[in-house]
Coordinates of C-alpha atoms and ligand atoms in Angstrom, one line a residue:
X1 CA 0.0 0.0 0.0
X2 CA 1.5 3.4 -1.0
X3 CA 1.5 6.3 1.4
X4 CA -1.3 8.0 -0.7
X5 CA -3.5 4.9 -0.5
X6 CA -3.2 4.6 3.3
X7 CA -6.4 5.5 5.3
X8 CA -6.3 9.1 6.6
X9 CA -6.7 9.3 10.3
X10 CA -6.3 13.0 11.1
X11 CA -5.7 16.3 9.4
X12 CA -2.2 17.8 9.7
X13 CA -3.6 21.2 9.0
X14 CA -7.0 22.8 8.6
X15 CA -5.9 24.3 5.3
X16 CA -3.2 23.6 2.7
X17 CA -2.6 26.4 0.2
X18 CA -0.9 25.4 -3.0
X19 CA 0.8 28.4 -4.8
X20 CA 2.0 31.7 -3.6
X21 CA 0.8 34.3 -6.1
X22 CA -1.8 36.9 -5.3
X23 CA -4.4 34.3 -4.2
X24 CA -2.0 32.1 -2.3
X25 CA -0.4 34.8 -0.2
X26 CA -3.8 36.2 0.8
X27 CA -5.2 32.7 1.5
X28 CA -2.3 31.9 3.9
X29 CA -2.8 35.2 5.7
X30 CA -6.6 34.8 5.9
X31 CA -6.3 31.3 7.2
X32 CA -4.1 32.5 10.1
X33 CA -6.4 35.5 10.8
X34 CA -9.3 33.1 11.2
X35 CA -7.5 30.9 13.6
X36 CA -6.9 28.0 11.2
X37 CA -3.7 26.0 11.0
X38 CA -2.2 26.3 7.5
X39 CA 0.7 25.1 5.3
X40 CA 1.7 26.4 1.9
X41 CA 3.5 24.8 -0.9
X42 CA 5.2 26.6 -3.8
X43 CA 7.1 25.0 -6.7
X44 CA 9.2 28.2 -7.2
X45 CA 12.1 29.3 -5.0
X46 CA 10.2 32.5 -3.9
X47 CA 6.7 33.9 -3.8
X48 CA 5.1 35.5 -6.8
X49 CA 3.5 32.7 -9.0
X50 CA 3.1 34.2 -12.5
X51 CA 5.3 37.1 -11.5
X52 CA 8.0 34.8 -10.3
X53 CA 8.2 32.7 -13.4
X54 CA 7.6 35.1 -16.3
X55 CA 10.9 37.0 -15.7
X56 CA 11.6 37.7 -19.4
X57 CA 12.9 41.2 -20.4
X58 CA 10.0 43.6 -20.9
X59 CA 7.5 41.6 -18.8
X60 CA 5.0 44.1 -17.5
X61 CA 1.4 44.1 -16.2
X62 CA -1.1 45.7 -18.6
X63 CA -3.5 46.5 -15.7
X64 CA -2.5 49.6 -13.8
X65 CA -0.6 48.8 -10.6
X66 CA -2.8 51.0 -8.5
X67 CA -5.6 48.6 -9.4
X68 CA -3.5 45.4 -9.7
X69 CA -2.6 45.3 -6.0
X70 CA -4.0 44.2 -2.6
X71 CA -6.4 46.4 -0.7
X72 CA -7.2 44.1 2.3
X73 CA -4.8 46.0 4.5
X74 CA -4.7 49.8 4.5
X75 CA -1.2 50.0 5.9
X76 CA 0.1 47.9 3.0
X77 CA -1.6 50.2 0.5
X78 CA -0.1 53.2 2.2
X79 CA 3.4 51.8 2.6
X80 CA 4.0 50.7 -1.0
X81 CA 4.8 53.0 -3.9
X82 CA 4.8 51.9 -7.5
X83 CA 7.4 53.4 -9.7
X84 CA 5.2 53.2 -12.9
X85 CA 1.5 53.2 -13.6
X86 CA 2.0 49.7 -15.1
X87 CA 4.7 48.0 -13.1
X88 CA 7.2 45.6 -14.5
X89 CA 7.6 41.9 -13.5
X90 CA 10.5 42.5 -11.1
X91 CA 8.7 45.2 -9.2
X92 CA 5.5 43.1 -8.9
X93 CA 7.4 40.2 -7.6
X94 CA 9.2 42.4 -5.1
X95 CA 5.7 43.7 -4.0
X96 CA 4.4 40.2 -3.5
X97 CA 7.5 39.4 -1.4
X98 CA 6.9 42.6 0.6
X99 CA 3.3 41.7 1.3
X100 CA 4.2 38.1 2.2
X101 CA 6.8 39.4 4.7
X102 CA 4.4 42.0 6.1
X103 CA 1.8 39.3 6.6
X104 CA 4.4 37.0 8.0
X105 CA 3.4 34.1 5.8
X106 CA 6.8 33.3 4.2
X107 CA 7.6 30.9 7.1
X108 CA 4.4 29.0 6.3
X109 CA 5.5 28.1 2.8
X110 CA 7.6 25.1 1.7
X111 CA 9.4 26.3 -1.4
X112 CA 10.7 24.3 -4.4
X113 CA 8.0 21.8 -3.7
X114 CA 5.3 20.7 -6.1
X115 CA 2.0 19.2 -5.1
X116 CA 1.7 16.2 -7.3
X117 CA -1.7 14.8 -6.2
X118 CA -4.7 15.4 -4.0
X119 CA -6.9 12.5 -2.8
X120 CA -10.2 12.8 -1.0
X121 CA -10.9 10.2 1.7
X122 CA -14.6 9.5 2.0
X123 CA -14.4 7.9 5.4
X124 CA -13.1 11.0 7.0
X125 CA -13.9 13.8 4.6
X126 CA -10.2 14.8 4.6
X127 CA -7.7 15.3 1.8
X128 CA -4.2 13.9 1.4
X129 CA -1.8 15.9 -0.7
X130 CA 1.4 14.2 -2.0
X131 CA 4.4 16.5 -2.7
X132 CA 7.5 16.2 -4.8
X133 CA 9.5 15.9 -1.5
X134 CA 7.9 12.5 -1.3
X135 CA 5.8 13.6 1.6
X136 CA 2.1 13.5 2.3
X137 CA 0.1 16.2 4.2
X138 CA -3.5 15.9 5.1
X139 CA -6.0 18.7 5.6
X140 CA -9.7 19.5 5.7
X141 CA -9.6 22.2 3.0
X142 CA -7.1 22.3 0.1
X143 CA -7.0 25.7 -1.6
X144 CA -5.3 25.3 -5.0
X145 CA -4.2 28.8 -5.7
X146 CA -2.3 27.6 -8.7
X147 CA -3.1 30.4 -11.2
X148 CA -4.7 30.4 -14.6
X149 CA -1.6 30.8 -16.8
X150 CA 1.0 28.7 -14.9
X151 CA 1.2 25.5 -17.1
X152 CA 3.4 26.4 -20.1
X153 CA 2.4 24.9 -23.4
X154 CA 5.0 22.7 -24.9
X155 CA 5.8 23.9 -28.4
X156 CA 4.3 21.3 -30.7
X157 CA 7.0 21.6 -33.3
X158 CA 9.2 18.9 -34.7
X159 CA 12.9 19.0 -33.7
X160 CA 12.6 21.2 -30.5
X161 CA 15.0 18.9 -28.7
X162 CA 17.5 18.9 -31.5
X163 CA 18.4 22.6 -31.3
X164 CA 22.0 23.0 -30.2
X165 CA 21.9 26.7 -29.5
X166 CA 20.4 28.5 -26.5
X167 CA 16.6 28.0 -26.0
X168 CA 14.5 30.0 -23.6
X169 CA 10.8 30.1 -22.6
X170 CA 9.3 33.4 -21.6
X171 CA 7.3 31.4 -19.0
X172 CA 10.4 30.2 -17.2
X173 CA 13.0 32.8 -18.0
X174 CA 16.3 32.2 -16.1
X175 CA 16.3 34.2 -12.8
X176 CA 19.8 33.2 -11.6
X177 CA 21.8 34.8 -14.5
X178 CA 21.5 37.5 -17.1
X179 CA 20.7 36.1 -20.5
X180 CA 23.1 37.8 -22.9
X181 CA 21.7 38.1 -26.4
X182 CA 24.1 40.8 -27.6
X183 CA 25.1 40.2 -31.2
X184 CA 23.2 37.0 -31.5
X185 CA 20.8 35.8 -34.1
X186 CA 17.5 35.2 -32.3
X187 CA 14.3 33.6 -33.4
X188 CA 11.1 34.3 -31.4
X189 CA 8.1 32.0 -31.8
X190 CA 4.8 33.4 -30.6
X191 CA 3.3 36.9 -30.7
X192 CA 0.8 37.0 -27.8
X193 CA 1.4 39.4 -24.9
X194 CA 4.7 37.8 -23.9
X195 CA 6.1 37.9 -27.5
X196 CA 4.9 41.4 -28.0
X197 CA 6.7 42.5 -24.8
X198 CA 9.9 40.5 -25.2
X199 CA 10.6 41.2 -28.9
X200 CA 11.4 44.9 -28.6
X201 CA 13.8 44.1 -25.7
X202 CA 15.6 41.4 -27.7
X203 CA 15.8 43.8 -30.7
X204 CA 17.7 46.3 -28.6
X205 CA 20.7 43.9 -28.4
X206 CA 20.5 41.1 -30.9
X207 CA 22.1 41.2 -34.4
X208 CA 19.1 39.6 -36.1
X209 CA 15.5 39.0 -34.8
X210 CA 13.2 36.6 -36.7
X211 CA 9.7 36.7 -35.4
X212 CA 7.7 33.6 -36.2
X213 CA 4.0 34.6 -36.2
X214 CA 1.1 32.3 -36.5
X215 CA -1.7 34.7 -35.7
X216 CA -1.5 38.5 -35.5
X217 CA -2.8 40.2 -32.4
X218 CA -4.3 43.6 -31.7
X219 CA -1.6 45.9 -30.2
X220 CA -2.7 49.2 -28.6
X221 CA -0.7 51.7 -26.5
X222 CA 0.1 50.9 -22.8
X223 CA -1.2 52.9 -19.9
X224 CA 2.3 53.1 -18.5
X225 CA 4.1 56.3 -17.3
X226 CA 4.2 58.3 -14.1
X227 CA 1.6 57.6 -11.5
X228 CA -1.2 60.2 -11.1
X229 CA -0.4 61.7 -7.7
X230 CA -4.0 62.8 -7.0
X231 CA -5.2 59.3 -7.8
X232 CA -2.6 57.7 -5.5
X233 CA -3.6 60.1 -2.7
X234 CA -7.3 59.2 -3.1
X235 CA -6.5 55.5 -3.0
X236 CA -4.4 55.8 0.1
X237 CA -7.0 58.0 1.8
X238 CA -9.5 55.2 2.3
X239 CA -8.3 51.9 0.9
X240 CA -11.3 50.0 2.3
X241 CA -13.7 52.2 0.5
X242 CA -11.7 51.6 -2.7
X243 CA -11.9 47.8 -2.0
X244 CA -15.6 48.0 -1.7
X245 CA -16.0 50.1 -4.8
X246 CA -13.9 47.7 -6.9
X247 CA -16.4 45.0 -6.1
X248 CA -19.2 47.1 -7.5
X249 CA -17.7 47.4 -11.0
X250 CA -17.7 45.1 -14.0
X251 CA -13.9 44.4 -14.1
X252 CA -13.0 44.8 -10.4
X253 CA -11.0 48.0 -10.7
X254 CA -11.3 51.8 -10.7
X255 CA -14.1 52.7 -13.2
X256 CA -12.6 52.7 -16.7
X257 CA -12.5 55.8 -18.9
X258 CA -15.1 55.4 -21.7
X259 CA -16.8 57.5 -24.3
X260 CA -20.2 58.8 -23.5
X261 CA -21.7 58.7 -26.9
X262 CA -23.5 55.8 -28.5
X263 CA -22.4 54.2 -31.7
X264 CA -25.9 53.7 -32.9
X265 CA -26.7 57.4 -32.6
X266 CA -23.7 58.7 -34.6
X267 CA -23.2 59.1 -38.3
X268 CA -19.9 58.0 -39.9
X269 CA -18.1 61.3 -39.2
X270 CA -19.3 61.3 -35.6
X271 CA -18.0 57.7 -35.1
X272 CA -14.6 58.6 -36.6
X273 CA -14.4 61.7 -34.3
X274 CA -15.2 59.6 -31.2
X275 CA -12.7 57.0 -32.2
X276 CA -10.0 59.5 -32.7
X277 CA -10.7 61.1 -29.3
X278 CA -10.7 57.7 -27.7
X279 CA -7.4 56.8 -29.4
X280 CA -5.8 60.0 -28.1
X281 CA -7.1 59.2 -24.6
X282 CA -6.1 55.6 -24.8
X283 CA -9.6 54.1 -24.3
X284 CA -10.4 53.0 -27.8
X285 CA -11.8 49.6 -26.8
X286 CA -14.5 51.6 -24.9
X287 CA -14.9 54.5 -27.3
X288 CA -18.7 54.2 -27.3
X289 CA -21.1 53.6 -24.5
X290 CA -22.5 50.7 -26.5
X291 CA -19.0 49.3 -27.5
X292 CA -20.3 45.8 -26.7
X293 CA -22.5 45.8 -29.8
X294 CA -21.0 43.7 -32.6
X295 CA -21.3 46.6 -35.1
X296 CA -19.6 49.0 -32.7
X297 CA -16.9 46.4 -32.0
X298 CA -16.3 46.0 -35.8
X299 CA -15.7 49.7 -36.1
X300 CA -13.4 49.7 -33.1
X301 CA -11.5 46.7 -34.6
X302 CA -11.1 48.4 -38.0
X303 CA -9.9 51.6 -36.4
X304 CA -7.3 49.9 -34.4
X305 CA -6.1 47.9 -37.5
X306 CA -5.6 51.2 -39.3
X307 CA -3.7 52.7 -36.4
X308 CA -1.5 49.6 -36.2
X309 CA -0.9 49.5 -40.0
X310 CA 0.3 53.1 -40.2
X311 CA 3.1 52.5 -37.6
X312 CA 4.9 49.9 -39.8
X313 CA 6.9 51.1 -42.8
X314 CA 7.0 48.0 -45.0
X315 CA 3.5 47.4 -46.5
X316 CA 3.8 43.5 -46.5
X317 CA 4.9 43.5 -42.8
X318 CA 2.2 46.0 -41.9
X319 CA -0.5 43.8 -43.6
X320 CA 0.7 40.8 -41.8
X321 CA 1.0 42.4 -38.3
X322 CA -2.6 43.5 -38.4
X323 CA -5.1 40.9 -37.2
X324 CA -7.8 40.4 -39.9
X325 CA -9.2 37.1 -38.6
X326 CA -10.9 38.1 -35.4
X327 CA -12.6 41.1 -33.8
X328 CA -10.9 43.1 -31.0
X329 CA -11.3 41.3 -27.7
X330 CA -11.9 37.8 -29.3
X331 CA -8.4 37.0 -28.1
X332 CA -6.5 38.6 -25.3
X333 CA -5.3 42.0 -26.9
X334 CA -1.8 43.1 -26.4
X335 CA -0.4 46.4 -25.3
X336 CA 2.9 48.0 -26.3
X337 CA 4.2 51.4 -27.3
X338 CA 7.1 50.0 -29.2
X339 CA 6.3 46.6 -30.6
X340 CA 5.1 47.6 -34.1
X341 CA 7.8 50.2 -34.7
X342 CA 10.4 47.4 -33.8
X343 CA 9.6 45.9 -37.3
X344 CA 10.9 49.1 -38.9
X345 CA 14.4 48.2 -37.6
X346 CA 16.6 46.7 -40.4
X347 CA 17.6 43.6 -38.3
X348 CA 14.0 42.7 -37.3
X349 CA 11.9 40.6 -39.7
X350 CA 8.5 38.9 -39.6
X351 CA 8.1 35.3 -40.7
X352 CA 4.4 34.7 -41.4
X353 CA 3.7 31.1 -40.6
X354 CA 0.3 30.7 -42.4
X355 CA 2.2 31.3 -45.7
X356 CA 5.6 29.7 -44.7
X357 CA 5.0 27.3 -41.9
X358 CA 7.8 25.9 -39.7
X359 CA 8.7 22.5 -40.9
X360 CA 11.1 21.6 -38.2
X361 CA 13.7 23.0 -35.8
X362 CA 17.2 22.1 -36.9
X363 CA 20.3 21.9 -34.6
X364 CA 21.3 25.3 -35.9
X365 CA 18.2 27.1 -36.9
X366 CA 14.6 26.9 -38.1
X367 CA 13.5 25.4 -41.4
X368 CA 10.3 26.8 -42.9
X369 CA 8.6 25.7 -46.1
X370 CA 10.7 28.1 -48.1
X371 CA 14.1 28.7 -46.3
X372 CA 16.4 27.7 -43.5
X373 CA 17.1 30.5 -41.0
X374 CA 20.3 30.1 -39.0
X375 CA 19.9 31.0 -35.4
X376 CA 22.0 31.1 -32.2
X377 CA 19.0 31.4 -29.8
X378 CA 15.3 30.4 -29.9
X379 CA 12.8 32.1 -27.6
X380 CA 9.5 30.3 -27.1
X381 CA 6.7 32.7 -26.3
X382 CA 4.2 30.0 -27.0
X383 CA 1.7 30.5 -24.2
X384 CA 0.0 28.2 -21.7
X385 CA -2.4 25.4 -21.3
X386 CA -4.6 28.0 -19.8
X387 CA -7.0 27.8 -16.8
X388 CA -7.7 24.0 -16.7
X389 CA -4.1 23.1 -17.5
X390 CA -2.7 23.8 -13.9
X391 CA -5.6 21.8 -12.4
X392 CA -4.8 18.8 -14.6
X393 CA -1.1 19.1 -13.6
X394 CA -2.2 17.8 -10.2
X395 CA -3.6 14.3 -10.0
X396 CA -6.9 15.1 -8.2
X397 CA -9.2 12.3 -7.1
X398 CA -12.5 13.0 -5.5
X399 CA -15.6 11.1 -4.3
X400 CA -15.9 7.5 -5.6
X401 CA -12.2 7.7 -6.8
X402 CA -13.3 9.9 -9.7
X403 CA -10.4 11.9 -11.2
X404 CA -10.7 15.6 -12.1
X405 CA -9.4 14.7 -15.5
X406 CA -12.4 12.5 -16.1
X407 CA -14.9 14.9 -14.5
X408 CA -13.6 17.6 -16.8
X409 CA -13.0 15.4 -19.9
X410 CA -15.5 17.5 -21.9
X411 CA -14.2 20.8 -20.4
X412 CA -14.2 22.4 -17.0
X413 CA -17.4 22.3 -15.0
X414 CA -17.8 23.9 -11.6
X415 CA -20.1 26.2 -9.6
X416 CA -19.2 29.9 -9.1
X417 CA -15.7 29.2 -10.4
X418 CA -14.4 27.8 -7.1
X419 CA -15.8 24.3 -6.3
X420 CA -16.5 21.1 -8.3
X421 CA -19.2 18.5 -7.9
X422 CA -17.8 15.3 -6.4
X423 CA -14.7 17.1 -4.9
X424 CA -15.9 18.3 -1.4
X425 CA -14.2 21.0 0.4
X426 CA -11.6 21.5 -2.4
X427 CA -11.3 25.1 -3.5
X428 CA -10.0 26.3 -6.8
X429 CA -9.5 30.1 -6.9
X430 CA -8.6 31.7 -10.2
X431 CA -9.9 28.7 -12.1
X432 CA -12.5 28.2 -14.8
X433 CA -15.9 29.9 -15.0
X434 CA -14.9 32.9 -12.8
X435 CA -14.3 36.4 -14.1
X436 CA -10.6 35.3 -14.1
X437 CA -8.4 36.9 -16.8
X438 CA -11.2 39.2 -18.0
X439 CA -11.2 40.9 -14.6
X440 CA -8.6 42.4 -12.3
X441 CA -6.9 39.3 -11.0
X442 CA -5.8 40.9 -7.8
X443 CA -9.3 42.0 -6.8
X444 CA -10.5 38.5 -7.9
X445 CA -7.9 36.8 -5.7
X446 CA -9.2 38.8 -2.6
X447 CA -12.8 38.2 -3.5
X448 CA -12.4 34.5 -4.0
X449 CA -10.3 33.9 -0.9
X450 CA -12.8 35.9 1.2
X451 CA -15.6 33.8 -0.2
X452 CA -13.7 30.6 0.4
X453 CA -12.9 31.4 4.0
X454 CA -16.4 32.7 4.7
X455 CA -17.6 29.3 3.4
X456 CA -15.1 27.5 5.7
X457 CA -16.2 29.6 8.6
X458 CA -19.9 28.7 7.8
X459 CA -18.9 25.0 7.7
X460 CA -17.1 25.3 11.0
X461 CA -20.1 27.0 12.6
X462 CA -22.4 24.2 11.2
X463 CA -20.5 21.2 12.6
X464 CA -18.1 20.9 9.7
X465 CA -20.1 19.0 7.1
X466 CA -18.6 18.4 3.7
X467 CA -19.8 20.7 1.0
X468 CA -19.8 20.4 -2.8
X469 CA -21.9 22.0 -5.5
X470 CA -24.9 20.1 -6.9
X471 CA -24.5 18.8 -10.4
X472 CA -27.5 20.9 -11.6
X473 CA -25.8 24.0 -10.1
X474 CA -22.8 23.3 -12.3
X475 CA -25.0 23.0 -15.3
X476 CA -26.7 26.3 -14.5
X477 CA -23.3 27.9 -14.1
X478 CA -22.1 26.4 -17.4
X479 CA -25.1 27.9 -19.2
X480 CA -24.7 31.3 -17.4
X481 CA -21.0 31.4 -18.6
X482 CA -22.1 30.5 -22.1
X483 CA -24.9 33.1 -22.1
X484 CA -22.6 35.9 -21.2
X485 CA -19.9 34.7 -23.6
X486 CA -22.4 34.8 -26.4
X487 CA -22.8 38.5 -25.8
X488 CA -19.0 39.2 -26.1
X489 CA -18.0 39.9 -29.7
X490 CA -15.7 37.1 -31.0
X491 CA -15.7 35.1 -27.8
X492 CA -17.1 32.0 -29.3
X493 CA -15.9 32.4 -32.8
X494 CA -12.2 33.2 -32.2
X495 CA -9.6 30.4 -31.7
X496 CA -8.1 31.4 -28.4
X497 CA -6.8 30.1 -25.1
X498 CA -10.0 31.4 -23.5
X499 CA -11.7 28.4 -25.0
X500 CA -8.8 25.9 -25.1
X501 CA -8.2 26.3 -28.9
X502 CA -4.4 26.7 -28.5
X503 CA -4.0 23.2 -27.3
X504 CA -4.5 20.4 -29.8
X505 CA -7.1 17.9 -28.5
X506 CA -8.3 20.1 -25.6
X507 CA -12.0 20.3 -25.1
X508 CA -13.4 23.6 -26.5
X509 CA -15.3 25.4 -23.7
X510 CA -15.2 29.1 -23.1
X511 CA -13.7 29.2 -19.6
X512 CA -14.2 32.8 -18.5
X513 CA -17.3 34.2 -16.8
X514 CA -18.1 37.4 -18.6
X515 CA -21.1 38.5 -16.5
X516 CA -18.9 41.0 -14.6
X517 CA -17.3 41.1 -11.2
X518 CA -20.2 42.7 -9.4
X519 CA -22.7 40.1 -10.5
X520 CA -20.2 37.3 -9.8
X521 CA -19.6 38.6 -6.3
X522 CA -23.3 39.0 -5.5
X523 CA -24.1 35.5 -6.8
X524 CA -21.4 34.0 -4.6
X525 CA -22.6 35.8 -1.5
X526 CA -26.3 35.0 -2.2
X527 CA -25.3 31.4 -1.8
X528 CA -23.7 32.1 1.6
X529 CA -26.5 34.2 2.8
X530 CA -29.1 31.5 2.0
X531 CA -27.1 28.6 3.5
X532 CA -25.8 27.3 0.2
X533 CA -28.9 26.2 -1.7
X534 CA -26.8 25.3 -4.8
X535 CA -24.6 22.9 -2.8
X536 CA -25.0 19.5 -1.2
X537 CA -23.9 19.0 2.4
X538 CA -22.4 15.7 3.4
X539 CA -21.6 14.5 6.9
X540 CA -18.1 13.1 7.5
X541 CA -17.8 10.9 10.5
X542 CA -14.5 10.0 12.2
X543 CA -12.8 13.4 11.6
X544 CA -9.8 14.0 13.9
X545 CA -8.5 17.4 15.1
X546 CA -5.9 19.3 13.2
X547 CA -2.4 19.3 14.7
Ligands
NA7_601 P1 -0.4 33.5 -25.8 O1 -1.2 34.7 -25.7 O2 -1.1 32.2 -25.7 O3 0.5 33.6 -27.0 C1 1.2 32.5 -27.5 C2 1.7 32.7 -28.9 O4 2.4 31.6 -29.3 C3 0.6 32.9 -29.9 O5 1.0 33.9 -30.8 C4 0.5 31.6 -30.6 O6 -0.1 31.6 -31.8 C5 1.9 31.2 -30.6 N1 2.2 29.8 -30.7 C6 1.8 28.8 -29.9 N2 2.3 27.6 -30.4 C7 2.9 27.8 -31.5 C8 3.5 27.0 -32.5 N3 3.6 25.7 -32.4 N4 4.0 27.6 -33.6 C9 3.9 29.0 -33.8 N5 3.3 29.8 -32.9 C10 2.8 29.2 -31.8 O7 0.6 33.5 -24.5 P2 1.4 34.7 -23.9 O8 2.4 34.1 -23.0 O9 1.9 35.6 -24.9 O10 0.4 35.5 -23.1 C11 -0.4 34.8 -22.1 C12 -1.1 35.8 -21.2 O11 -0.2 36.4 -20.3 C13 -1.6 37.0 -21.9 O12 -2.8 36.8 -22.6 C14 -1.8 38.0 -20.7 O13 -3.0 37.6 -20.0 C15 -0.7 37.7 -19.9 P3 -1.7 31.4 -32.0 O14 -2.3 32.7 -31.6 O15 -2.1 30.2 -31.1 O16 -1.9 31.1 -33.4

């Protein structure tokens, strides 16, 4: 009998938190605040999650830092200053370390340790988590704060292992040394947000840059630059009011700037005027009050294409850098002030894969259908097995020995984005069917952790039954997610990682709840206030006390 099959007799901890990004750090702190025993596991050598791993040059958040931050503790809000309106990776990782130290949770985390499996024990209602340190810990409540974009996608290209030069992934860029690309011939595969950020940085030092693009993306200017002092002062004045206000918005952040005229009420000249004003103010995506209408979205998409096109000198390159195949927002749009102009440099060149696909990677370069390109370095910015990938990376077994992989064989199913039928007391913040990547992930982390620990508190007050969502609640939530996705232009028609289309063979399900943060939060708390009508309660005899 292996250690993981042995009967569980007692919980080592009330809560085990896996991951130490935004959600993990706050979950550890919240568990302690509520008098629960807790242990954290982190596969990296430090806290930060996404912001630990994605340490490539140019990595930067495209949500403004004064939004993309914690608000649960007013002193932390007042004691941290951002150097830029959109902070870079290093600064965000430093911030997360600062918060973890202030909350004194670093000591609770076992670093460099992966959680490999989680098994539910029906006799006791407890969970056993097996780690890469060949250890098993047991708990009542596993909180898998493992992120939505933390399982890198292996490049499905022949010959990857044959390349004899240097190879780097943006998703696991070396942190222990400086990668020196000076004077080197570099190929970059992938033009999503990571590619768009790293390519201009590589172009500053490399002798040649070959950008291998499968699909062009929308690229609009960033919101970076100096912080607005008045805004910072307002945020620091009453952080708790800000925190409450965020939860009343669609995206979980300060209200976005948007145009106040309606597309349907304007003639062609009026629409052009509004779009130009919005471009100057950097709110083109919300140029109209009714920007969500497909016809308004089409005008916005066209306008952005024109602005992109005019930044690139070579007509062929410009034509190919502009996304013609999907509407704005169908895929995750990118932001950069320098990406498009980078292609005007003489040593930077676009290779358009739909016309000249990569045939294989050679020991000394990349062979496309028309040429062999000699390279010293290949950078893979090829993305992630998003949202459900990190969940599948842990072998999770629930009631009746059912595996999560089987429960989600046709795509993720859960209720309110946090719990899965048949997996009692297991919590999955930042996972599928939550506002997730279409909201401010920092606000979402706080909201979900609050909801999870309010749920745990309710369970403790009610004799600690086991709780899991009913199957019909999951079905309702699946339909709700689909209903809102149908209203989002391009959501269901564009091939994107939002719906698993970037992974061959992955079930195609739109995985992000687009009903807005406010509605999501209210739906969660309606359950709690009404004693969880959408869930089933199970009693678990023979439970021991946590150490
Ligand atoms: P993305 O947005 O998934 O981008 C990955 C890119 O890599 C995208 O352009 C892909 O093309 C391309 N790709 C993936 N596999 C291949 C192969 N085999 N050949 C050629 N090109 C390939 O990931 P990012 O890391 O850039 O961004 C992730 C999120 O991080 C981002 O959205 C923000 O939320 C932050 P495709 O579009 O699939 O044709």
